[in-house]
Amino acid sequence: MAIRDILTVPDPVLKQVSRDVEAVTDETRALIEDMLDSMYAANGIGLAAIQIGVPQRVIVMDLEWGRDESKPDHRAPRTFINPRITPLTDELSPYEEGCLSVPEVYDEVKRPARVKLEYLDQDGNPVVEEADGLFATCIQHEMDHLNGVLFIDHLSRLKRERAVARVRKVRRAA
Ligand code: NI
């Protein structure tokens, strides 16, 4: 288990298209552990493997952590391997998104409000479920990472360039 550095824009690795995991092994599970450690350490709710430089179609997420003040240590980590999503509605849901690879930048992105989700869990079992609300937004944001797309790619060119300039400035100051 290890906390790994999270890549930030404009790192070209973030534009890579990740490949399917051919077999879910102990190595995959070790990657998942590192991803969760890195996500929690950075106070994130989701992370794709490419964000720590690994071009495999693996996503981790925890939408419950820190949500309930009476249970600050409650964690509900989830893993999605080789996910496929299909929109189930034309309705678009707006959400003020952020990303650990674009620190301190938030902007509204509209995505399908409800999706069908197919993936393998960390034991390699196939799962099919439906997602809506924050879950739908988050899984689509993370899916984009697997295809080399960032949430700022959904914004205007001006906003995207401003976001990258801002991250460069923050990184220089760090
Ligand atoms: Ni992200």
Short mmCIF file of C-alpha atoms and ligand atoms in Angstrom, two decimals:
data_model
loop_
_atom_site.label_atom_id
_atom_site.label_comp_id
_atom_site.label_asym_id
_atom_site.label_seq_id
_atom_site.Cartn_x
_atom_site.Cartn_y
_atom_site.Cartn_z
CA MET A 1 0.00 0.00 0.00
CA ALA A 2 1.34 3.38 -0.93
CA ILE A 3 0.28 6.92 -1.56
CA ARG A 4 1.32 7.82 -5.10
CA ASP A 5 1.70 11.21 -6.75
CA ILE A 6 -1.37 12.32 -8.67
CA LEU A 7 -0.57 13.74 -12.11
CA THR A 8 -1.89 17.20 -12.91
CA VAL A 9 -2.54 19.10 -16.14
CA PRO A 10 -0.88 19.64 -18.54
CA ASP A 11 0.86 16.26 -18.05
CA PRO A 12 0.44 14.46 -21.41
CA VAL A 13 0.01 11.09 -19.67
CA LEU A 14 -3.49 12.26 -18.67
CA LYS A 15 -4.42 12.32 -22.38
CA GLN A 16 -3.59 8.62 -22.85
CA VAL A 17 -6.36 6.15 -23.56
CA SER A 18 -6.22 3.38 -20.95
CA ARG A 19 -6.47 -0.30 -21.89
CA ASP A 20 -8.74 -2.98 -20.52
CA VAL A 21 -7.52 -5.12 -17.63
CA GLU A 22 -7.12 -8.60 -19.15
CA ALA A 23 -7.35 -10.51 -15.88
CA VAL A 24 -8.12 -9.24 -12.39
CA THR A 25 -5.16 -10.43 -10.30
CA ASP A 26 -3.41 -9.65 -7.01
CA GLU A 27 -1.43 -7.08 -8.97
CA THR A 28 -4.70 -5.36 -9.94
CA ARG A 29 -5.81 -5.41 -6.30
CA ALA A 30 -2.48 -3.89 -5.21
CA LEU A 31 -3.03 -1.12 -7.76
CA ILE A 32 -6.54 -0.58 -6.34
CA GLU A 33 -5.12 -0.29 -2.80
CA ASP A 34 -2.62 2.34 -3.96
CA MET A 35 -5.36 4.20 -5.80
CA LEU A 36 -7.58 4.28 -2.71
CA ASP A 37 -4.68 5.38 -0.48
CA SER A 38 -3.85 8.15 -2.94
CA MET A 39 -7.49 9.24 -3.33
CA TYR A 40 -8.13 9.43 0.42
CA ALA A 41 -4.83 11.23 1.05
CA ALA A 42 -5.83 13.86 -1.52
CA ASN A 43 -9.41 14.19 -0.16
CA GLY A 44 -10.93 13.02 -3.43
CA ILE A 45 -14.14 11.09 -4.09
CA GLY A 46 -12.94 9.31 -7.22
CA LEU A 47 -9.73 8.41 -9.02
CA ALA A 48 -8.81 6.72 -12.30
CA ALA A 49 -5.60 4.66 -12.58
CA ILE A 50 -4.17 6.96 -15.27
CA GLN A 51 -4.12 9.76 -12.67
CA ILE A 52 -1.28 7.90 -10.94
CA GLY A 53 0.27 7.10 -14.32
CA VAL A 54 -1.14 3.59 -14.87
CA PRO A 55 -3.01 3.30 -18.20
CA GLN A 56 -5.45 0.57 -17.11
CA ARG A 57 -9.23 0.83 -17.06
CA VAL A 58 -9.62 0.90 -13.28
CA ILE A 59 -11.63 3.44 -11.23
CA VAL A 60 -12.02 3.80 -7.47
CA MET A 61 -14.66 5.89 -5.73
CA ASP A 62 -16.06 6.65 -2.29
CA LEU A 63 -19.14 8.86 -2.21
CA GLU A 64 -19.84 8.29 1.49
CA TRP A 65 -16.53 9.18 3.13
CA GLY A 66 -16.74 12.43 5.10
CA ARG A 67 -20.42 12.95 4.23
CA ASP A 68 -21.76 12.10 7.68
CA GLU A 69 -20.19 14.22 10.44
CA SER A 70 -21.24 11.73 13.10
CA LYS A 71 -19.20 9.01 11.34
CA PRO A 72 -16.05 10.80 10.10
CA ASP A 73 -14.12 7.57 9.59
CA HIS A 74 -16.85 5.76 7.68
CA ARG A 75 -15.52 4.57 4.35
CA ALA A 76 -17.31 2.83 1.50
CA PRO A 77 -14.69 2.29 -1.21
CA ARG A 78 -15.89 0.97 -4.56
CA THR A 79 -13.95 -0.31 -7.57
CA PHE A 80 -14.92 -0.41 -11.24
CA ILE A 81 -12.78 -2.40 -13.67
CA ASN A 82 -13.28 -2.21 -17.47
CA PRO A 83 -16.45 -0.12 -17.03
CA ARG A 84 -18.93 0.50 -19.86
CA ILE A 85 -21.65 3.10 -19.55
CA THR A 86 -24.83 3.66 -21.54
CA PRO A 87 -26.99 6.75 -20.98
CA LEU A 88 -30.55 5.83 -19.98
CA THR A 89 -32.03 9.29 -20.49
CA ASP A 90 -31.64 12.42 -22.62
CA GLU A 91 -31.97 14.49 -19.48
CA LEU A 92 -28.72 16.24 -18.57
CA SER A 93 -27.75 16.88 -14.98
CA PRO A 94 -25.48 19.86 -14.15
CA TYR A 95 -22.83 19.50 -11.46
CA GLU A 96 -20.01 21.75 -10.25
CA GLU A 97 -17.13 19.34 -10.94
CA GLY A 98 -13.58 19.32 -9.70
CA CYS A 99 -10.69 16.91 -10.28
CA LEU A 100 -7.53 15.94 -8.38
CA SER A 101 -5.64 16.40 -11.67
CA VAL A 102 -6.95 19.97 -12.02
CA PRO A 103 -6.58 21.16 -8.41
CA GLU A 104 -8.55 24.16 -7.17
CA VAL A 105 -10.60 24.50 -10.37
CA TYR A 106 -14.36 23.90 -10.32
CA ASP A 107 -16.89 24.40 -13.07
CA GLU A 108 -20.25 23.15 -14.20
CA VAL A 109 -20.49 20.17 -16.53
CA LYS A 110 -23.76 18.66 -17.79
CA ARG A 111 -23.91 14.89 -18.19
CA PRO A 112 -26.69 12.31 -18.68
CA ALA A 113 -28.63 12.12 -15.41
CA ARG A 114 -29.00 8.33 -15.42
CA VAL A 115 -26.72 5.67 -16.88
CA LYS A 116 -26.44 1.90 -17.06
CA LEU A 117 -23.09 0.73 -15.78
CA GLU A 118 -21.36 -2.59 -16.53
CA TYR A 119 -18.01 -3.48 -14.96
CA LEU A 120 -15.95 -6.08 -13.13
CA ASP A 121 -15.57 -5.84 -9.37
CA GLN A 122 -12.23 -6.39 -7.63
CA ASP A 123 -12.77 -10.15 -7.63
CA GLY A 124 -13.35 -10.08 -11.39
CA ASN A 125 -17.11 -10.66 -11.14
CA PRO A 126 -19.30 -8.90 -13.72
CA VAL A 127 -21.77 -6.38 -12.29
CA VAL A 128 -24.58 -4.44 -13.96
CA GLU A 129 -26.29 -1.55 -12.21
CA GLU A 130 -27.90 1.82 -12.76
CA ALA A 131 -26.47 5.10 -11.51
CA ASP A 132 -28.05 8.50 -10.97
CA GLY A 133 -27.30 11.66 -8.98
CA LEU A 134 -23.72 12.21 -7.85
CA PHE A 135 -22.88 8.57 -8.63
CA ALA A 136 -23.84 9.04 -12.30
CA THR A 137 -21.86 12.28 -12.54
CA CYS A 138 -18.79 10.82 -10.85
CA ILE A 139 -18.66 7.57 -12.84
CA GLN A 140 -18.94 9.51 -16.13
CA HIS A 141 -16.19 11.93 -15.02
CA GLU A 142 -13.92 8.97 -14.16
CA MET A 143 -14.84 7.13 -17.41
CA ASP A 144 -13.65 10.20 -19.29
CA HIS A 145 -10.22 9.84 -17.64
CA LEU A 146 -9.93 6.32 -19.11
CA ASN A 147 -10.39 7.89 -22.54
CA GLY A 148 -7.89 10.70 -21.93
CA VAL A 149 -10.59 13.31 -21.37
CA LEU A 150 -10.69 15.77 -18.45
CA PHE A 151 -13.71 17.69 -17.19
CA ILE A 152 -12.14 20.93 -18.41
CA ASP A 153 -12.28 19.47 -21.94
CA HIS A 154 -16.07 19.96 -21.66
CA LEU A 155 -15.60 23.71 -21.03
CA SER A 156 -14.87 26.52 -23.47
CA ARG A 157 -11.31 26.82 -24.77
CA LEU A 158 -10.85 30.03 -22.79
CA LYS A 159 -11.93 28.42 -19.52
CA ARG A 160 -9.76 25.37 -20.22
CA GLU A 161 -6.66 27.47 -20.88
CA ARG A 162 -7.32 29.52 -17.76
CA ALA A 163 -7.66 26.34 -15.70
CA VAL A 164 -4.35 24.92 -16.95
CA ALA A 165 -2.59 28.26 -16.36
CA ARG A 166 -3.98 28.35 -12.85
CA VAL A 167 -2.78 24.82 -12.06
CA ARG A 168 0.71 25.64 -13.40
CA LYS A 169 0.79 28.67 -11.11
CA VAL A 170 -0.37 26.69 -8.07
CA ARG A 171 2.22 23.97 -8.79
CA ARG A 172 5.02 26.54 -9.12
CA ALA A 173 4.06 28.11 -5.82
CA ALA A 174 4.00 24.73 -4.04
NI NI B 1 -10.93 13.70 -12.33
#
